mmCIF file of C-alpha atoms and ligand atoms in Angstrom:
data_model
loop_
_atom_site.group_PDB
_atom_site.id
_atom_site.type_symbol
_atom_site.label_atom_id
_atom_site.label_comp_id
_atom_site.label_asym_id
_atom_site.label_seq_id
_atom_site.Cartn_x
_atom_site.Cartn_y
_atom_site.Cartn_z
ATOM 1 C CA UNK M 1 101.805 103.437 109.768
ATOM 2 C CA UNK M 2 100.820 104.158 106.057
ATOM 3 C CA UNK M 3 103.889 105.604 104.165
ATOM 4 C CA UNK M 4 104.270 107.472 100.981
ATOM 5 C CA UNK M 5 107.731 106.766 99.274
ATOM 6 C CA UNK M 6 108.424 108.403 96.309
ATOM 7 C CA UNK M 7 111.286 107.005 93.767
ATOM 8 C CA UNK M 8 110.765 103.747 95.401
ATOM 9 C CA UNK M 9 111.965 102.059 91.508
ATOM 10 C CA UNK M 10 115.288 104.010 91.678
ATOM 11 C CA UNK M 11 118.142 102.682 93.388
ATOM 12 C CA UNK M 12 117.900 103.808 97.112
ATOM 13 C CA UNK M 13 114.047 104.076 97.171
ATOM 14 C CA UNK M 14 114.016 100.256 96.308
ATOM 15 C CA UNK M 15 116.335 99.217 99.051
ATOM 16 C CA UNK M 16 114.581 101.648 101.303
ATOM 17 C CA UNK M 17 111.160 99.950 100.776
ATOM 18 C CA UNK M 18 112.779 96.476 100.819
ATOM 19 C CA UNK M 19 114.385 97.375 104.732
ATOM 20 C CA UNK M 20 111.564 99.136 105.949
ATOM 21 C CA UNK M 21 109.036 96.236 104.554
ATOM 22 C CA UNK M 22 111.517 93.619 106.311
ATOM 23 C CA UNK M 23 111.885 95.455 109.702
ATOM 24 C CA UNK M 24 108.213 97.068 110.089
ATOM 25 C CA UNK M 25 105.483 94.099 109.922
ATOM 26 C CA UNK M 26 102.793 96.913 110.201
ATOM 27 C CA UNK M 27 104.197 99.546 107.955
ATOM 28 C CA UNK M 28 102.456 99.754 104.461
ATOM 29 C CA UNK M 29 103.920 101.690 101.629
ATOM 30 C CA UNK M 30 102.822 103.460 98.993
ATOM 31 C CA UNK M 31 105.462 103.945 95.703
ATOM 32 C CA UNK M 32 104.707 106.843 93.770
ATOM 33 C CA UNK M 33 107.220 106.973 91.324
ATOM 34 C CA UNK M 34 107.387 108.317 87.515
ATOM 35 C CA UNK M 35 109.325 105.811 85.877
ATOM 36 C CA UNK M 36 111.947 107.370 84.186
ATOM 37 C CA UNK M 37 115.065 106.157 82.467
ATOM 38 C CA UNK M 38 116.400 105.368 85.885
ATOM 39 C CA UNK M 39 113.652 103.614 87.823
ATOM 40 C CA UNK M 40 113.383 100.120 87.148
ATOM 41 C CA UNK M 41 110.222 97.590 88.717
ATOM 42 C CA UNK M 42 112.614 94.937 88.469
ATOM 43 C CA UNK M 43 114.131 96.223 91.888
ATOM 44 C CA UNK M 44 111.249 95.522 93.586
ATOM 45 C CA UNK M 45 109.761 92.305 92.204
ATOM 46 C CA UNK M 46 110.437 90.009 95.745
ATOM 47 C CA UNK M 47 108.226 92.687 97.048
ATOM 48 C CA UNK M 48 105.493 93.688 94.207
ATOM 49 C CA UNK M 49 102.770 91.071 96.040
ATOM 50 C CA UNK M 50 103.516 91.721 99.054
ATOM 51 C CA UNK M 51 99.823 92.880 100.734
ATOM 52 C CA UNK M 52 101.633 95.913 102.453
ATOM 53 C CA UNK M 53 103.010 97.360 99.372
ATOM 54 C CA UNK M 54 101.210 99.448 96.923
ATOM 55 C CA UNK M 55 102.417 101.146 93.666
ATOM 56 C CA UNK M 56 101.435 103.845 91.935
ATOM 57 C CA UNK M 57 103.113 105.296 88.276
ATOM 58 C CA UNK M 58 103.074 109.250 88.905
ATOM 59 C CA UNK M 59 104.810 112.193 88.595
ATOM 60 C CA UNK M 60 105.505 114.049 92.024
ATOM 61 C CA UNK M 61 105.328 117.548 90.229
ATOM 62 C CA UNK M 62 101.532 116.637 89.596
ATOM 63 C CA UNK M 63 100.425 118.543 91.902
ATOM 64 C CA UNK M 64 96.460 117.309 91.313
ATOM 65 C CA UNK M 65 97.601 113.071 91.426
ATOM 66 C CA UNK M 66 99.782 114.157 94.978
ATOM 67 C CA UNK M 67 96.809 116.138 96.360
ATOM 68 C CA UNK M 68 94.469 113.112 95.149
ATOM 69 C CA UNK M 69 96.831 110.320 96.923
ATOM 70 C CA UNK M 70 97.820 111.898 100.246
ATOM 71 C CA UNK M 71 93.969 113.269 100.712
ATOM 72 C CA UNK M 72 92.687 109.246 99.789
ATOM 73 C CA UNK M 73 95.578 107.382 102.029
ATOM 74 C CA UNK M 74 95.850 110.182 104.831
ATOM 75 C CA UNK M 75 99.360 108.994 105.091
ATOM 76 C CA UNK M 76 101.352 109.226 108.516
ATOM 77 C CA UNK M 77 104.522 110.203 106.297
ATOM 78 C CA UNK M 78 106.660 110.686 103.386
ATOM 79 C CA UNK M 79 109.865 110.242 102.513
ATOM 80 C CA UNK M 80 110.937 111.577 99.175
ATOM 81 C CA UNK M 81 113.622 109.894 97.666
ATOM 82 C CA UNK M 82 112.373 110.937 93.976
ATOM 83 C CA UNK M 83 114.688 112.657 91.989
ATOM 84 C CA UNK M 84 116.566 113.374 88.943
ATOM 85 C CA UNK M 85 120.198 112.155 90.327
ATOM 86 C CA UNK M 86 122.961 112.103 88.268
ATOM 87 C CA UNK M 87 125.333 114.999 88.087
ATOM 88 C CA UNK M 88 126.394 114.668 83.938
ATOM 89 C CA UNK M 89 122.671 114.712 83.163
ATOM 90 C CA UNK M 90 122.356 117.749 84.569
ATOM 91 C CA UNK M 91 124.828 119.456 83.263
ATOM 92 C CA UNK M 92 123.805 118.229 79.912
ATOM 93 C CA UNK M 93 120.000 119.730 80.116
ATOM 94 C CA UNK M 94 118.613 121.008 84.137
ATOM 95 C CA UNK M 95 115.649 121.094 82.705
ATOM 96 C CA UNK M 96 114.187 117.656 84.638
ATOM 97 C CA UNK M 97 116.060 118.407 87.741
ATOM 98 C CA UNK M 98 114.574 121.636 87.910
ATOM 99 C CA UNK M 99 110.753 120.077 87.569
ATOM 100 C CA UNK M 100 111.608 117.266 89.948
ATOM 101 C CA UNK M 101 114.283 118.545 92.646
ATOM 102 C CA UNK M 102 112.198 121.749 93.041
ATOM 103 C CA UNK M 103 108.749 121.678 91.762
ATOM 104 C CA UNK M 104 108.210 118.405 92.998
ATOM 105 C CA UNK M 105 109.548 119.171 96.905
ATOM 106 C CA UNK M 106 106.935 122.105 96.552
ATOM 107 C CA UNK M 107 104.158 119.906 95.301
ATOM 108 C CA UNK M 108 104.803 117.446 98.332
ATOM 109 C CA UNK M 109 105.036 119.893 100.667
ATOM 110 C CA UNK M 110 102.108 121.347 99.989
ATOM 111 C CA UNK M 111 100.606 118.133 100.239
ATOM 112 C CA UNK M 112 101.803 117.010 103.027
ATOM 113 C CA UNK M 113 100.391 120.843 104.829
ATOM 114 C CA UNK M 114 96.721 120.379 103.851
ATOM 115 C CA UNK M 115 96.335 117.446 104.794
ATOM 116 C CA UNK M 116 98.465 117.252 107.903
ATOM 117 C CA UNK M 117 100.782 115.049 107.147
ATOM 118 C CA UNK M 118 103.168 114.482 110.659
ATOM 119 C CA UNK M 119 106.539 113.422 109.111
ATOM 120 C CA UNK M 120 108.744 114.351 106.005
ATOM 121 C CA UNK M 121 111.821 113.204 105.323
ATOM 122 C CA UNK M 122 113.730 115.104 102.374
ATOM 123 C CA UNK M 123 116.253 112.460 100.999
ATOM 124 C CA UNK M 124 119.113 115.079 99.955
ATOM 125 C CA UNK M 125 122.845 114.763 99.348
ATOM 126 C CA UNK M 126 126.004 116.428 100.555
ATOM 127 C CA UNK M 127 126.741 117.711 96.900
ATOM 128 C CA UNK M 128 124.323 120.852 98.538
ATOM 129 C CA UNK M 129 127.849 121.884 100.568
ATOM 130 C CA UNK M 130 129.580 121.626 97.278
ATOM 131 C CA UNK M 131 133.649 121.081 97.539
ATOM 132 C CA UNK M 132 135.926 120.471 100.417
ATOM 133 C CA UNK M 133 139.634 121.997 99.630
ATOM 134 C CA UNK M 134 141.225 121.348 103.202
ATOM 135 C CA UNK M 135 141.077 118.513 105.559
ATOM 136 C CA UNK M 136 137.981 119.834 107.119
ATOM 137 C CA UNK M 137 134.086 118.042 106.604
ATOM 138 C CA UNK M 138 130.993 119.147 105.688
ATOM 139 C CA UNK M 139 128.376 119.713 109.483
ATOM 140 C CA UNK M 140 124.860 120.394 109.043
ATOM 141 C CA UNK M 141 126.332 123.905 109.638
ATOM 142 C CA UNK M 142 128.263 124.070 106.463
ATOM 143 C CA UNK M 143 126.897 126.771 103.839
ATOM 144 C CA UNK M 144 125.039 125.411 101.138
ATOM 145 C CA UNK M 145 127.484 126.060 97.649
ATOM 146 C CA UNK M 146 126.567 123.888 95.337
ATOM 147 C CA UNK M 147 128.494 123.850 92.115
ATOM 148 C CA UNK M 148 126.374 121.937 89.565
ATOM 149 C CA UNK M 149 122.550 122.289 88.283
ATOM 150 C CA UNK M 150 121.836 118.563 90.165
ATOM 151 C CA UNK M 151 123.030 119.996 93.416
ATOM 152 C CA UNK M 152 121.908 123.572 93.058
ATOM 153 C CA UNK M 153 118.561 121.791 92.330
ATOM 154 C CA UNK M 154 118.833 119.629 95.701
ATOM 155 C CA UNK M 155 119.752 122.668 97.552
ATOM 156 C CA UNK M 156 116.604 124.113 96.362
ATOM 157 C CA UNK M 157 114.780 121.304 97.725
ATOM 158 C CA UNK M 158 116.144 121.367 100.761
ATOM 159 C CA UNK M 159 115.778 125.080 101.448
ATOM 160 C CA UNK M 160 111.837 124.682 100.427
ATOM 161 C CA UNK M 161 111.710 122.425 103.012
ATOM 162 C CA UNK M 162 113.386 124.853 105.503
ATOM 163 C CA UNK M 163 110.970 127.812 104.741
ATOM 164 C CA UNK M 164 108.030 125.051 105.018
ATOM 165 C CA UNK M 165 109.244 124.429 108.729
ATOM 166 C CA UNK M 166 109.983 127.513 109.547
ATOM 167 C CA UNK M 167 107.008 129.448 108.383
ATOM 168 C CA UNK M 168 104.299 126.797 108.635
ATOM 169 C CA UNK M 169 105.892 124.660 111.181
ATOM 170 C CA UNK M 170 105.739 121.492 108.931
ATOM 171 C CA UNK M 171 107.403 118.745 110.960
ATOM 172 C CA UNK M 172 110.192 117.931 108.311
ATOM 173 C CA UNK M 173 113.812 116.539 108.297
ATOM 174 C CA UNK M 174 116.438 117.022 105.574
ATOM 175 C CA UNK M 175 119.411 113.825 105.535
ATOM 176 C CA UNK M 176 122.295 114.660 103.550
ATOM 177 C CA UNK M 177 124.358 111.511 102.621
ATOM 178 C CA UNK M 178 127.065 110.733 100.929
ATOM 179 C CA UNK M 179 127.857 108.820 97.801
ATOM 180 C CA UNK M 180 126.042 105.351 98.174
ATOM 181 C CA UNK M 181 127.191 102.055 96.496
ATOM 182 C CA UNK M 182 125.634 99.007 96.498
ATOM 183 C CA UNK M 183 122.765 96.481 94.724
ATOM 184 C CA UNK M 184 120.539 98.072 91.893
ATOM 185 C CA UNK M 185 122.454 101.456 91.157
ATOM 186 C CA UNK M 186 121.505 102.151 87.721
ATOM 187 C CA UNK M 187 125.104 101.589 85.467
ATOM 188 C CA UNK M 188 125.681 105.045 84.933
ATOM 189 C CA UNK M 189 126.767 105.849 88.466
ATOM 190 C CA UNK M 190 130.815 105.041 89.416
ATOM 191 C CA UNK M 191 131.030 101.611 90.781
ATOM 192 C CA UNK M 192 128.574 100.239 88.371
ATOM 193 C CA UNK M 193 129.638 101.506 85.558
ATOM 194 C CA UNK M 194 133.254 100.607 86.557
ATOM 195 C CA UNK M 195 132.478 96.950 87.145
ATOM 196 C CA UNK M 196 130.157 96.668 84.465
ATOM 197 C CA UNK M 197 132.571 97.917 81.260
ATOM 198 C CA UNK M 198 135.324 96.080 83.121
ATOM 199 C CA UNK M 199 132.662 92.704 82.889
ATOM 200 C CA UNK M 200 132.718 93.706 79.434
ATOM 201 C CA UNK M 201 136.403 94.125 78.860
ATOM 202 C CA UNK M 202 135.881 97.854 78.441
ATOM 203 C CA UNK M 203 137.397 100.347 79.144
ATOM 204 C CA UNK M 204 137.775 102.469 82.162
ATOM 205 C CA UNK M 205 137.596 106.358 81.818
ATOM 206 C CA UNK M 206 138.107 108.405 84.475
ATOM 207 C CA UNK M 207 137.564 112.412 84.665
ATOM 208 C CA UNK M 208 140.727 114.291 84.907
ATOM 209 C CA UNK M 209 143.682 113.384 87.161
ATOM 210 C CA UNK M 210 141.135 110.906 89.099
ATOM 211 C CA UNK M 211 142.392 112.156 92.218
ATOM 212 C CA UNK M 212 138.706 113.859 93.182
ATOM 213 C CA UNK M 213 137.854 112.306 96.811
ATOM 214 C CA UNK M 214 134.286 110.718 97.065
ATOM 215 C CA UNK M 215 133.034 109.838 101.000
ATOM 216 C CA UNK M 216 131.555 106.335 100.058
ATOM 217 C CA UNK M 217 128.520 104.316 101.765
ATOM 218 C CA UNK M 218 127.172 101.405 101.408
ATOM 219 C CA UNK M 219 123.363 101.983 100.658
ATOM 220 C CA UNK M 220 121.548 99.982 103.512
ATOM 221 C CA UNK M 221 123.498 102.011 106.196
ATOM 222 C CA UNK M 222 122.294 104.330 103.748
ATOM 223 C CA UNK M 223 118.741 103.032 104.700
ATOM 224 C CA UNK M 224 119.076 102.366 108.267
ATOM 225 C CA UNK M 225 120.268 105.910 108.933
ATOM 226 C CA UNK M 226 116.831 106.968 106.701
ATOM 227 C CA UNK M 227 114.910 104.373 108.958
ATOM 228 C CA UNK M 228 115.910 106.385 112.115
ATOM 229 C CA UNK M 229 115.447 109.665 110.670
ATOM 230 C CA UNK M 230 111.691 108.789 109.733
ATOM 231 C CA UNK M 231 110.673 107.057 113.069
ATOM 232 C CA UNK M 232 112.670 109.292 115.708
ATOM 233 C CA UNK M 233 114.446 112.299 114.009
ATOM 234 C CA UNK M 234 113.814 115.858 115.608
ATOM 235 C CA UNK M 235 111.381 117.696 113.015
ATOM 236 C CA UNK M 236 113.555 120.689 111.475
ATOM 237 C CA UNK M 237 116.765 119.125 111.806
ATOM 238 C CA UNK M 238 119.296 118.376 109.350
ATOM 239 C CA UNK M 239 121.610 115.289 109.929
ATOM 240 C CA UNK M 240 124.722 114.318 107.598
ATOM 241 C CA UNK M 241 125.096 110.681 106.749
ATOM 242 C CA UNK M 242 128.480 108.842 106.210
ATOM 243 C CA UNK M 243 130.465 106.466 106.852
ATOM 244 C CA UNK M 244 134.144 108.211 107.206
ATOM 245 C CA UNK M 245 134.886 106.659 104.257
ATOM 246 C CA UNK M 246 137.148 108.829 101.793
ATOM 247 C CA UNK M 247 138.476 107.039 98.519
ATOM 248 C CA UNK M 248 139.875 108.849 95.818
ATOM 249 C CA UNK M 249 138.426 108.085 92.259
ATOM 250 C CA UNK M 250 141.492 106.713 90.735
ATOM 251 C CA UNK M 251 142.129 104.608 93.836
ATOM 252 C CA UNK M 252 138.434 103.057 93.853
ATOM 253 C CA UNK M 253 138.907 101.966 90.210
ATOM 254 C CA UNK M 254 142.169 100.577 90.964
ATOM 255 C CA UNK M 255 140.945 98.277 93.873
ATOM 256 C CA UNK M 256 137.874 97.602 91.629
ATOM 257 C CA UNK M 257 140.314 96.083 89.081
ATOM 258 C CA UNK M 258 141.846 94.406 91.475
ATOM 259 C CA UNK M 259 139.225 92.288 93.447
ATOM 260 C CA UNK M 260 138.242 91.064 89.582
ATOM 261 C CA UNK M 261 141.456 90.345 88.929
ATOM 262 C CA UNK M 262 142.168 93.096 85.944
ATOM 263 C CA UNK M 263 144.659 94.714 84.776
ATOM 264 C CA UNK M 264 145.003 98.745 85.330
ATOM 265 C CA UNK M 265 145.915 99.411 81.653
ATOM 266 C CA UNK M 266 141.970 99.406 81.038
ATOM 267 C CA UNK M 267 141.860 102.743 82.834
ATOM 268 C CA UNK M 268 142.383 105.704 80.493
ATOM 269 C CA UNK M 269 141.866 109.600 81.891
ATOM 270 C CA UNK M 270 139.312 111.623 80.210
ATOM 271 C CA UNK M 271 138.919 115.950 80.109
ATOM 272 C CA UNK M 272 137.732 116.868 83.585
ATOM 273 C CA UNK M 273 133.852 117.208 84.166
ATOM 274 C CA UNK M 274 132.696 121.065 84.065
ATOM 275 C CA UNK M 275 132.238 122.541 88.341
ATOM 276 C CA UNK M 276 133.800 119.084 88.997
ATOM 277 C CA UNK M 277 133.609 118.953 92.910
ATOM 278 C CA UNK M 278 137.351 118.004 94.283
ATOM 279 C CA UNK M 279 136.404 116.368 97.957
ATOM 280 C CA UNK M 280 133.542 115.313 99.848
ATOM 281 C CA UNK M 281 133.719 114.248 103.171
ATOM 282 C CA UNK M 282 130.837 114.318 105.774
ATOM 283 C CA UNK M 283 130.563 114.397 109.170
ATOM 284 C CA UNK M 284 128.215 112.691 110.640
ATOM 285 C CA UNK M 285 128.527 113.234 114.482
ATOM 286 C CA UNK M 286 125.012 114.520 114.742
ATOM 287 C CA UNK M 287 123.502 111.294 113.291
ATOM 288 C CA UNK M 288 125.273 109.051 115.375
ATOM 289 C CA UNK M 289 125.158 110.405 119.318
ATOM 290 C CA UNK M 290 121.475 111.757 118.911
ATOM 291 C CA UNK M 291 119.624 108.852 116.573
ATOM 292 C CA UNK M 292 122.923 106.284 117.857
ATOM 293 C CA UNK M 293 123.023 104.961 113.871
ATOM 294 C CA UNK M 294 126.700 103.590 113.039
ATOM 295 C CA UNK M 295 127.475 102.414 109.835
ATOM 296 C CA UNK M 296 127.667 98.335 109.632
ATOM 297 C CA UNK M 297 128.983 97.499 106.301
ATOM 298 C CA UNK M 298 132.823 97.190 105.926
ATOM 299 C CA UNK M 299 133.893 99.083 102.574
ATOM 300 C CA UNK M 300 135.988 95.924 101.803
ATOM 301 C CA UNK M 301 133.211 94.093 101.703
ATOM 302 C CA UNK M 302 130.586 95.893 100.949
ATOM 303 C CA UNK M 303 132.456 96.366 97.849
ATOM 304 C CA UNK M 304 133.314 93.051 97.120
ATOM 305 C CA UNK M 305 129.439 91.775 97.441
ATOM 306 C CA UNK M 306 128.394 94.889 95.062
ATOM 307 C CA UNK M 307 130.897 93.727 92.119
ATOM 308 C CA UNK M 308 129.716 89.829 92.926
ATOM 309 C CA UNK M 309 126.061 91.539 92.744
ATOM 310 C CA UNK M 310 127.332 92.642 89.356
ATOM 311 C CA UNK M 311 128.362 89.858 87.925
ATOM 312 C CA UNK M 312 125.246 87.797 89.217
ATOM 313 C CA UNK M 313 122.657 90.047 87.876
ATOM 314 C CA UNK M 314 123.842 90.798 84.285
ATOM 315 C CA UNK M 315 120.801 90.588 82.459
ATOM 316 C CA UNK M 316 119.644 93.645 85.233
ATOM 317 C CA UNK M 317 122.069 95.792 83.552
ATOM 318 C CA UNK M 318 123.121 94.545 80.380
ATOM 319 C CA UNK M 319 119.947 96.428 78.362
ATOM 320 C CA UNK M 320 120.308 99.563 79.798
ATOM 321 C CA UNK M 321 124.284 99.522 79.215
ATOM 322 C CA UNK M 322 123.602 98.734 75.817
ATOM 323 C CA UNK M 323 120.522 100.886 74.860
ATOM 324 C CA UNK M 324 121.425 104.063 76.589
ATOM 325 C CA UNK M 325 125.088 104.141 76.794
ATOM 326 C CA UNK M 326 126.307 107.954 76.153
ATOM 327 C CA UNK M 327 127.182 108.234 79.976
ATOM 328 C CA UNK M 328 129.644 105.181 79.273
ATOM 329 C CA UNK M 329 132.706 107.811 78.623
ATOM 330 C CA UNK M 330 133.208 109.224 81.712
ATOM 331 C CA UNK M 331 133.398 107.691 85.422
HETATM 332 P P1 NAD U 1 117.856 107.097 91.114
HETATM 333 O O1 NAD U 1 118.094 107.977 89.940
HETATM 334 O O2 NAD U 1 118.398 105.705 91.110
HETATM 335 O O3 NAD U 1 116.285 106.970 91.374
HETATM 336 C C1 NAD U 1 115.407 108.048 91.293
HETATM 337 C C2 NAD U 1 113.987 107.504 91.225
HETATM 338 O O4 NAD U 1 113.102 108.634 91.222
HETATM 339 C C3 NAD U 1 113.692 106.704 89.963
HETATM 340 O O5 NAD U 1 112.953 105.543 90.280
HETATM 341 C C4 NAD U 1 112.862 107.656 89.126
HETATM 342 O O6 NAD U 1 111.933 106.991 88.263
HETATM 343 C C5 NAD U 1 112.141 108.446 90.202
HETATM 344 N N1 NAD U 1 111.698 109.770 89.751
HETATM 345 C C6 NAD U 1 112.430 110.704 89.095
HETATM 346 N N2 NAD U 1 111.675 111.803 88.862
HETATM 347 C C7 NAD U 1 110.458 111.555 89.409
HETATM 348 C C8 NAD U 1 109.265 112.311 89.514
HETATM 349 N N3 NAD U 1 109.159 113.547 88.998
HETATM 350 N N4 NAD U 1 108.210 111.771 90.161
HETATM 351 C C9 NAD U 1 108.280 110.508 90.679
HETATM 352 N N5 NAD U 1 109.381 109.751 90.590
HETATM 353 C C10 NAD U 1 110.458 110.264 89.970
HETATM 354 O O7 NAD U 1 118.381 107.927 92.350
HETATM 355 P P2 NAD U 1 119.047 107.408 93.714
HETATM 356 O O8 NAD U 1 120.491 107.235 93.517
HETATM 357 O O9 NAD U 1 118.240 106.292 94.251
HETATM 358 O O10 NAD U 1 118.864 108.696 94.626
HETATM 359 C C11 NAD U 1 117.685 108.892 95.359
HETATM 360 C C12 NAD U 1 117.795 110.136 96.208
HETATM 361 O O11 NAD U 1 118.916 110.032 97.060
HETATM 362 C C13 NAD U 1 117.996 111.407 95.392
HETATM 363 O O12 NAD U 1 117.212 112.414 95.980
HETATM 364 C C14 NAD U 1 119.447 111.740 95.560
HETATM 365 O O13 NAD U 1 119.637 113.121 95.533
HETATM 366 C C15 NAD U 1 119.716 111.181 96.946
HETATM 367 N N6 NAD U 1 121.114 110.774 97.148
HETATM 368 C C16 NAD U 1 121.685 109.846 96.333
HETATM 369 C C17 NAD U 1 123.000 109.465 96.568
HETATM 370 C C18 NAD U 1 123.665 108.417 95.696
HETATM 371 O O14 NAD U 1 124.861 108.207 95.844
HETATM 372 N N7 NAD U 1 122.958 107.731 94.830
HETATM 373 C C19 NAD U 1 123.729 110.031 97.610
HETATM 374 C C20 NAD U 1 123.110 110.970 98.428
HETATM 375 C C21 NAD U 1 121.796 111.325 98.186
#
């Protein structure tokens, strides 16, 4: 099976290609990825000579490059895990999301029509269901609401992938997951930005009352779940991803602090982020009686081996935390 992955530098794109490399002897994979700020080759360098892997520096939105790869390697698949990701960027300048998120998933599917490609997997995110107020959790039946340009942008994605199934029958799957944690998330995201300015002795902001609920994962159920999806998902379904696994912010910093032995008075509480989301929480029924994926890693310690990950790799993180560091004042 010849694969396309695209964002395969990024955090879940590298442990994506890493798991499928290590449980599919005959898979080979192509990584088109752009390289931006956020992807990183140094997340896949125990599999850069690997004979099954290929990569390939490349914008998805180029629509002539995509056209030129998928019509050369005829591939069996794709699963697009490309994207601009993180929600503060966004709201910053939407500009990139809008290119990537949208143009891009159009580009691809495109692709992926001529030349008869006969499975897509849209890597998406439950931000597209926007905020929980109740106790209830976002189904695959949920209304898409998003409430910042990163997930309006996803939701985009995703519904450009509906229209592709519906109209030209394009044998596509959306997963929507929730927040993943784990090995190689670039420092700007929660966890490891938390453990990495509390390596530092920094400090700890957190947005508003820190009481906002995040569903957490750890990022190779993350991958397994993906895994299934790509090799026996239903084309034109949808399927959640978590892990039942609601923490709120303040509390996840607190137990962060705690497994490294640090005291709470680094945390200090910043203005709120603008359209800040208040809960996520995903159900993931669908996922787990029809594909039978559960989720494997503990939170205790799956947390536990990420801030130990942390602390092993510092020269991994230590240049981007120090060249590129605006993102630092907010968690
Ligand atoms: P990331 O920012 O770590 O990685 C994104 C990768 O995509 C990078 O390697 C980057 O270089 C590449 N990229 C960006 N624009 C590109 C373009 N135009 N063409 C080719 N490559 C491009 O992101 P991530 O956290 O690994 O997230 C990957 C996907 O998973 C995203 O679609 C995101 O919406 C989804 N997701 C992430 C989470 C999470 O918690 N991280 C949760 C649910 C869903």
């Amino acid at each position: 099976m010849d694969v396309l992955v695209t964002g395969g530098a990024g955090f879940i794109g590298s442990n994506l290609i890493r798991h499928l490399l290590r449980f599919h002897p005959s898979m080979r994979i192509t990584n088109l990825d752009k390289l931006t700020y956020a992807g990183n080759l140094a997340n896949l360098v125990d599999v850069k000579s690997d004979p099954r892997y290929r990569f390939v520096r490349g914008d998805i939105a180029d629509a002539e490059l995509v056209n030129q790869l998928v019509g050369q390697y005829r591939f069996a698949a794709i699963v697009n895990v490309a994207a601009e990701s993180h929600v503060d960027r966004s709201i910053a300048d939407a500009e990139d999301f809008v290119r990537t998120n949208v143009q891009g998933v159009s580009v691809l599917l495109e692709a992926a029509r001529r030349f008869g490609v006969s499975r897509f997997v849209q890597v998406s995110t439950d931000e597209v269901y926007g905020t929980l107020s109740g106790r209830e959790k976002f189904s695959e039946l949920s209304p898409l609401a998003p409430n910042n340009p990163y997930a309006a942008t996803k939701a985009g994605g995703d519904l450009l992938i509906r229209s592709y199934v519906r109209t030209y029958g394009l044998p596509a799957m959306i997963t929507r997951c929730s927040n993943n944690y784990g090995p190689y998330q670039h420092p700007e995201k929660l966890i490891p930005k938390a453990v990495t300015s509390a390596l530092q002795g920094q400090r700890l902001p957190v947005y508003g009352d820190g009481k906002n609920i995040r569903d957490w994962i750890h990022v190779t159920d993350h991958c397994r779940a993906l895994d299934l999806v790509l090799h026996q998902g239903v084309p034109g379904e949808v399927y959640n991803i978590g892990a039942d696994n609601e923490v709120a912010n303040i509390t996840l910093v607190k137990e962060i602090l705690d497994i490294m032995g640090l005291s709470h008075d680094l945390i200090t509480f910043t203005a709120d982020r603008p359209g800040h989301d208040w809960r996520y929480g995903m159900d993931a029924t669908r996922i787990r009686r029809r594909l039978g994926w559960k989720p494997q890693v503990s939170w205790e310690d799956g947390l536990r081996q990420t801030i130990q990950w942390y602390t092993d790799n510092r020269h991994w993180w230590q240049k981007t935390f120090d060249s590129d560091n605006w993102w630092r004042d907010c968690l």
